Short mmCIF file of C-alpha atoms in Angstrom, two decimals:
data_model
loop_
_atom_site.label_atom_id
_atom_site.label_comp_id
_atom_site.label_asym_id
_atom_site.label_seq_id
_atom_site.Cartn_x
_atom_site.Cartn_y
_atom_site.Cartn_z
CA MET A 1 0.00 0.00 0.00
CA PHE A 2 2.96 2.35 0.67
CA VAL A 3 5.41 2.98 -2.18
CA THR A 4 8.87 3.15 -0.61
CA GLY A 5 12.16 4.57 -1.89
CA ASP A 6 15.43 6.11 -0.79
CA SER A 7 14.57 9.80 -1.37
CA ILE A 8 13.22 12.38 1.03
CA ASP A 9 10.09 12.55 -1.12
CA SER A 10 9.14 8.89 -0.70
CA PHE A 11 8.02 6.65 2.12
CA HIS A 12 10.88 4.71 3.68
CA LEU A 13 11.27 1.04 4.47
CA TRP A 14 10.30 0.34 8.08
CA PRO A 15 10.67 -2.60 10.47
CA ALA A 16 7.39 -4.50 10.36
CA GLU A 17 7.24 -4.71 14.16
CA THR A 18 7.74 -0.94 14.62
CA LEU A 19 4.10 0.06 14.96
CA ASN A 20 4.99 3.65 15.88
CA TRP A 21 7.06 4.22 12.71
CA THR A 22 5.73 7.57 11.46
CA GLU A 23 6.13 9.39 8.17
CA ALA A 24 5.05 13.05 8.26
CA VAL A 25 4.83 15.81 5.67
CA TRP A 26 4.06 19.44 6.55
CA PHE A 27 3.66 22.62 4.55
CA GLY A 28 3.12 25.89 6.48
CA ALA A 29 2.29 29.23 4.84
CA TRP A 30 0.79 32.56 5.88
CA ALA A 31 -0.78 35.84 4.86
CA PRO A 32 0.69 38.23 7.47
CA GLU A 33 -1.57 41.09 6.37
CA HIS A 34 -4.53 39.01 7.60
CA ALA A 35 -2.66 37.36 10.52
CA LEU A 36 -3.57 34.09 8.78
CA THR A 37 -1.74 30.76 8.95
CA VAL A 38 -2.50 27.67 6.86
CA TYR A 39 -1.15 24.21 7.65
CA LEU A 40 -1.28 21.16 5.41
CA TYR A 41 0.02 18.44 7.69
CA HIS A 42 -0.30 14.67 7.43
CA TRP A 43 1.22 11.73 9.25
CA PHE A 44 1.23 8.07 8.28
CA ARG A 45 1.79 4.89 10.30
CA PRO A 46 2.50 2.33 7.58
CA ALA A 47 2.90 -0.68 9.88
CA MET A 48 -0.66 -0.04 11.11
CA GLY A 49 -2.13 0.98 7.74
CA ILE A 50 -3.50 4.31 9.02
CA TYR A 51 -2.97 8.04 8.52
CA GLY A 52 -4.06 11.30 10.10
CA GLY A 53 -3.87 15.06 9.73
CA GLY A 54 -5.50 17.42 7.28
CA CYS A 55 -5.84 21.17 6.82
CA ILE A 56 -5.94 23.88 9.50
CA VAL A 57 -6.44 27.62 8.99
CA TRP A 58 -6.43 30.13 11.81
CA ILE A 59 -6.61 33.91 11.89
CA GLY A 60 -5.61 36.31 14.65
CA ASP A 61 -6.77 35.25 18.08
CA THR A 62 -8.72 32.12 17.07
CA ALA A 63 -6.65 30.21 19.57
CA VAL A 64 -8.32 26.78 19.68
CA PRO A 65 -9.62 24.30 17.07
CA TRP A 66 -13.31 24.96 17.65
CA GLU A 67 -12.82 28.68 16.92
CA ALA A 68 -10.61 28.28 13.83
CA PRO A 69 -12.06 29.15 10.40
CA LEU A 70 -11.03 25.69 9.22
CA PHE A 71 -10.03 22.65 11.26
CA GLN A 72 -10.28 19.36 9.43
CA TYR A 73 -7.86 17.16 11.31
CA ASP A 74 -8.48 13.43 11.29
CA VAL A 75 -6.84 10.55 13.14
CA ASN A 76 -6.59 6.84 12.37
CA ARG A 77 -8.10 6.95 8.89
CA PRO A 78 -7.55 3.63 7.11
CA VAL A 79 -5.25 3.55 4.10
CA LEU A 80 -7.46 2.00 1.44
CA GLY A 81 -5.19 1.97 -1.59
CA ARG A 82 -1.71 2.57 -2.96
CA LEU A 83 0.02 5.70 -1.58
CA ASP A 84 3.03 7.40 -3.16
CA LEU A 85 4.20 10.65 -1.53
CA ARG A 86 5.49 11.86 -4.90
CA ASP A 87 1.97 11.78 -6.35
CA LEU A 88 -0.41 11.52 -3.44
CA THR A 89 -4.19 11.67 -3.30
CA LEU A 90 -5.97 11.09 0.02
CA ASP A 91 -9.66 10.48 0.68
CA ASN A 92 -9.83 13.50 3.03
CA GLY A 93 -9.51 15.96 0.12
CA PHE A 94 -5.72 16.44 0.04
CA ARG A 95 -3.45 16.06 -2.97
CA LEU A 96 0.34 16.48 -3.22
CA TYR A 97 2.45 16.36 -6.36
CA VAL A 98 6.24 16.60 -6.58
CA LEU A 99 7.17 18.79 -9.54
CA ARG A 100 10.94 18.66 -8.93
CA PRO A 101 12.20 16.24 -6.26
CA GLY A 102 13.44 18.04 -3.18
CA TYR A 103 12.53 21.50 -4.48
CA ASP A 104 9.12 22.11 -6.09
CA TYR A 105 5.72 20.93 -4.87
CA GLU A 106 2.06 21.53 -5.60
CA MET A 107 -0.59 20.79 -3.02
CA GLU A 108 -4.33 21.14 -2.81
CA PHE A 109 -7.02 20.59 -0.24
CA ARG A 110 -10.77 20.66 -0.85
CA ASN A 111 -13.88 20.12 1.22
CA PRO A 112 -17.42 21.53 0.90
CA ARG A 113 -16.42 24.77 2.66
CA ALA A 114 -12.87 25.38 1.59
CA THR A 115 -10.23 25.18 -1.11
CA VAL A 116 -6.50 25.54 -0.53
CA ALA A 117 -4.14 25.59 -3.53
CA LEU A 118 -0.43 26.20 -2.94
CA ARG A 119 2.89 25.86 -4.69
CA PHE A 120 6.17 25.64 -2.76
CA THR A 121 9.60 26.35 -4.29
CA ALA A 122 12.62 25.73 -2.07
CA THR A 123 15.38 28.30 -1.66
CA THR A 124 18.01 25.90 -0.26
CA ALA A 125 18.85 22.25 -0.78
CA PRO A 126 16.78 19.71 1.24
CA ASP A 127 19.44 19.04 3.88
CA LEU A 128 18.75 16.60 6.69
CA THR A 129 18.46 18.13 10.16
CA ASP A 130 20.63 16.63 12.92
CA ARG A 131 18.73 14.21 15.19
CA ARG A 132 20.50 15.59 18.26
CA GLY A 133 18.01 16.29 21.04
CA THR A 134 15.02 14.92 19.12
CA SER A 135 15.85 11.26 18.50
CA ASP A 136 12.59 10.12 20.12
CA LEU A 137 10.56 12.08 17.55
CA PHE A 138 12.22 11.13 14.27
CA GLU A 139 15.08 9.31 12.56
CA GLY A 140 15.26 11.52 9.50
CA HIS A 141 14.11 15.14 9.35
CA VAL A 142 14.19 17.85 6.67
CA ASP A 143 13.49 21.52 7.44
CA GLN A 144 13.54 23.49 4.21
CA PRO A 145 12.85 27.19 3.56
CA GLY A 146 11.14 28.34 0.40
CA CYS A 147 8.45 30.53 -1.09
CA TYR A 148 4.72 29.86 -1.35
CA SER A 149 2.15 31.11 -3.81
CA GLY A 150 -1.53 30.35 -4.16
CA TYR A 151 -4.66 30.99 -2.15
CA VAL A 152 -6.93 29.91 0.67
CA GLU A 153 -10.68 30.19 0.12
CA ILE A 154 -13.13 29.58 2.97
CA ASP A 155 -16.88 30.10 2.69
CA GLY A 156 -16.39 32.17 -0.46
CA HIS A 157 -13.73 34.47 1.01
CA ARG A 158 -10.36 34.22 -0.75
CA TYR A 159 -7.00 35.02 0.85
CA PRO A 160 -4.02 35.25 -1.53
CA ILE A 161 -0.84 33.52 -0.34
CA ASP A 162 2.49 35.03 -1.43
CA CYS A 163 5.09 34.49 1.25
CA PHE A 164 8.34 32.90 2.27
CA GLY A 165 7.84 29.96 4.61
CA ILE A 166 8.99 26.46 5.44
CA ARG A 167 8.16 22.81 4.93
CA ASP A 168 9.28 19.76 6.84
CA ARG A 169 9.48 16.06 6.20
CA SER A 170 10.24 13.43 8.84
CA TRP A 171 10.31 9.67 9.29
CA GLY A 172 11.18 7.10 11.93
CA PRO A 173 9.82 5.75 15.24
CA ARG A 174 7.84 8.44 17.04
CA GLU A 175 7.24 8.05 20.76
CA ILE A 176 5.68 10.98 22.64
CA GLY A 177 6.94 10.68 26.22
CA ASP A 178 5.76 12.51 29.32
CA ASP A 179 8.64 15.02 29.35
CA VAL A 180 8.64 16.57 25.87
CA ARG A 181 9.53 20.27 25.98
CA MET A 182 10.94 22.06 22.95
CA GLY A 183 10.99 25.43 21.26
CA TYR A 184 11.12 25.61 17.46
CA CYS A 185 11.27 29.00 15.78
CA HIS A 186 12.07 30.04 12.25
CA GLY A 187 11.89 32.94 9.79
CA GLU A 188 12.30 33.21 6.02
CA SER A 189 12.89 35.88 3.40
CA GLU A 190 14.56 36.08 0.00
CA GLN A 191 17.95 36.83 1.56
CA VAL A 192 17.84 35.22 5.02
CA ALA A 193 16.34 32.11 6.60
CA PHE A 194 16.95 30.71 10.06
CA LEU A 195 15.75 27.82 12.20
CA ALA A 196 16.43 27.30 15.90
CA PHE A 197 15.62 24.38 18.20
CA SER A 198 15.77 25.45 21.84
CA ARG A 199 15.47 24.07 25.33
CA PRO A 200 12.95 26.29 27.15
CA ALA A 201 14.02 27.64 30.54
CA ASP A 202 13.05 30.30 33.05
CA THR A 203 15.99 32.46 31.95
CA ASP A 204 17.96 32.35 28.69
CA GLU A 205 17.18 29.31 26.54
CA GLU A 206 19.93 27.37 24.81
CA ILE A 207 19.61 27.04 21.04
CA TYR A 208 21.17 23.65 20.43
CA LYS A 209 20.68 23.16 16.69
CA GLY A 210 19.20 24.66 13.54
CA TYR A 211 20.55 26.45 10.50
CA LEU A 212 21.29 29.89 9.10
CA SER A 213 20.95 30.59 5.38
CA ILE A 214 22.22 33.86 3.91
CA ASP A 215 21.87 34.44 0.16
CA GLY A 216 21.18 30.73 -0.31
CA ILE A 217 24.30 29.55 1.54
CA ARG A 218 23.23 27.42 4.49
CA HIS A 219 25.26 26.29 7.50
CA ASP A 220 24.29 24.50 10.70
CA VAL A 221 23.91 26.49 13.91
CA VAL A 222 26.58 25.67 16.51
CA ARG A 223 25.44 27.87 19.38
CA GLY A 224 22.85 30.42 20.39
CA SER A 225 20.32 31.55 22.94
CA ARG A 226 16.95 33.19 23.15
CA ARG A 227 14.83 35.03 25.70
CA VAL A 228 11.08 34.50 25.72
CA LYS A 229 8.79 37.04 27.38
CA HIS A 230 5.19 36.49 28.43
CA VAL A 231 2.70 39.08 29.68
CA ALA A 232 -0.35 37.86 31.60
CA GLY A 233 0.44 34.33 30.46
CA ARG A 234 0.63 35.21 26.75
CA LEU A 235 3.66 35.29 24.51
CA SER A 236 4.72 38.89 23.88
CA ASP A 237 8.30 38.85 22.57
CA ILE A 238 11.20 36.57 21.65
CA ALA A 239 14.77 37.83 21.32
CA PHE A 240 17.45 35.53 19.92
CA GLU A 241 21.03 35.36 18.79
CA LEU A 242 22.78 32.50 17.04
CA GLU A 243 26.01 31.59 15.30
CA ASP A 244 26.60 29.03 12.55
CA GLU A 245 29.57 26.80 11.79
CA ALA A 246 30.94 29.39 9.35
CA GLY A 247 31.10 31.99 12.14
CA ARG A 248 28.18 34.02 10.78
CA ARG A 249 25.88 35.53 13.38
CA LEU A 250 22.29 36.65 13.43
CA ALA A 251 20.35 38.44 16.14
CA GLY A 252 16.79 39.66 16.19
CA HIS A 253 13.52 39.75 18.04
CA GLY A 254 9.94 38.96 17.16
CA THR A 255 6.34 39.54 18.20
CA PRO A 256 3.33 37.28 17.54
CA LEU A 257 0.60 38.15 15.04
CA ASN A 258 -1.68 35.22 15.86
CA ARG A 259 -1.87 32.18 18.13
CA PHE A 260 -3.30 28.68 17.98
CA SER A 261 -3.04 25.52 20.09
CA TYR A 262 -3.91 21.91 19.31
CA THR A 263 -2.78 18.33 19.86
CA PRO A 264 -1.28 16.93 16.63
CA TYR A 265 -0.73 13.66 18.54
CA PRO A 266 -2.74 12.59 21.60
CA LYS A 267 0.04 13.29 24.14
CA LEU A 268 1.59 16.33 22.44
CA LEU A 269 0.33 19.88 22.96
CA SER A 270 1.62 22.40 20.44
CA HIS A 271 1.24 26.19 20.69
CA HIS A 272 1.77 28.02 17.39
CA TYR A 273 2.39 31.69 16.63
CA LEU A 274 2.87 33.56 13.37
CA MET A 275 5.85 35.82 14.14
CA ARG A 276 7.10 39.11 12.71
CA TRP A 277 10.86 39.03 13.22
CA GLU A 278 12.88 42.26 13.22
CA LEU A 279 16.28 41.41 11.72
CA PRO A 280 19.17 43.58 10.51
CA CYS A 281 17.90 43.10 6.93
CA GLY A 282 14.40 44.25 7.89
CA PRO A 283 11.15 42.48 8.89
CA VAL A 284 10.87 38.74 8.22
CA PHE A 285 7.93 36.45 8.93
CA GLY A 286 7.99 32.95 10.36
CA GLU A 287 6.85 31.07 13.43
CA GLU A 288 7.30 30.06 17.01
CA GLN A 289 6.20 26.53 17.95
CA ASP A 290 6.11 25.77 21.69
CA LEU A 291 5.81 22.01 22.23
CA TRP A 292 4.82 20.24 25.46
CA SER A 293 3.90 16.74 26.47
CA VAL A 294 0.41 16.92 27.96
CA PRO A 295 1.48 15.74 31.48
CA LEU A 296 4.28 18.33 31.56
CA TRP A 297 1.89 21.09 30.52
CA ARG A 298 -0.47 20.16 33.34
CA GLN A 299 2.40 20.22 35.84
CA SER A 300 3.31 23.72 34.69
CA ARG A 301 -0.27 24.92 35.10
CA ILE A 302 -0.47 23.45 38.59
CA ALA A 303 2.80 25.20 39.50
CA ALA A 304 1.37 28.48 38.19
CA GLY A 305 -1.77 28.03 40.29
CA VAL A 306 -4.04 27.91 37.24
CA VAL A 307 -5.35 24.38 37.80
CA ARG A 308 -5.43 22.01 40.74
#
């Protein structure tokens, strides 16, 4: 049922007994002028013959799934036929086609209320991201900046998409433990793109991996830190600085334009923010993703006196 291969654009061979082997594909784009984010995200568990995910659109302060303009996110749908990630059609209304392996993609999502049509063109090579610090979530992982064009139409209202953004692709055993805590922020423009994985803390957070791309030349991050500020329990500002293996440095700070929270997997809570980053080259848009295991999130809320 799953067509496998040795490229980042295909499903990978998996051990038959590894029921939690997960293949995931994500495209994230935005229309900052509307504080709108659109996600096309799907995960597959080939050993179990199931898939999940779908299309999510949120605008501004629509912070939870039941307030979002569009939230079609399924779990445990049976795989009924042959699936090839290079030319993929799913029975939930999603289609993905690889125009140029590793670089150019077309995707579409349709349901009775909405149509999403996007094209993604990468601005760097599809380099694998180091597993360091995230080996329980994936074996192979690609984070790739690029530009999006297309539109989102919901209930007859059309939002043009013309932005720089990111896609990711991952595969391997995925086990969501009780102590997951990770920051994941990124920003993209024609000249500059950055990605930073961080370990959240009460003071400065360590950035332990990521990349920095300047004029299409990309190097891995070797060190960095960031400071996250909340006001009345809400994210208000992130300041960061990082250095790559070529000795290039980037510093900036960002503020959120929208917010949204959901559980992409039953034990994983993910808070998402469309960010406007102020960099030396000017404003750049991207994201902050704040990931928690559900038990750890509850512990934090108890410590803050919010729940008992």
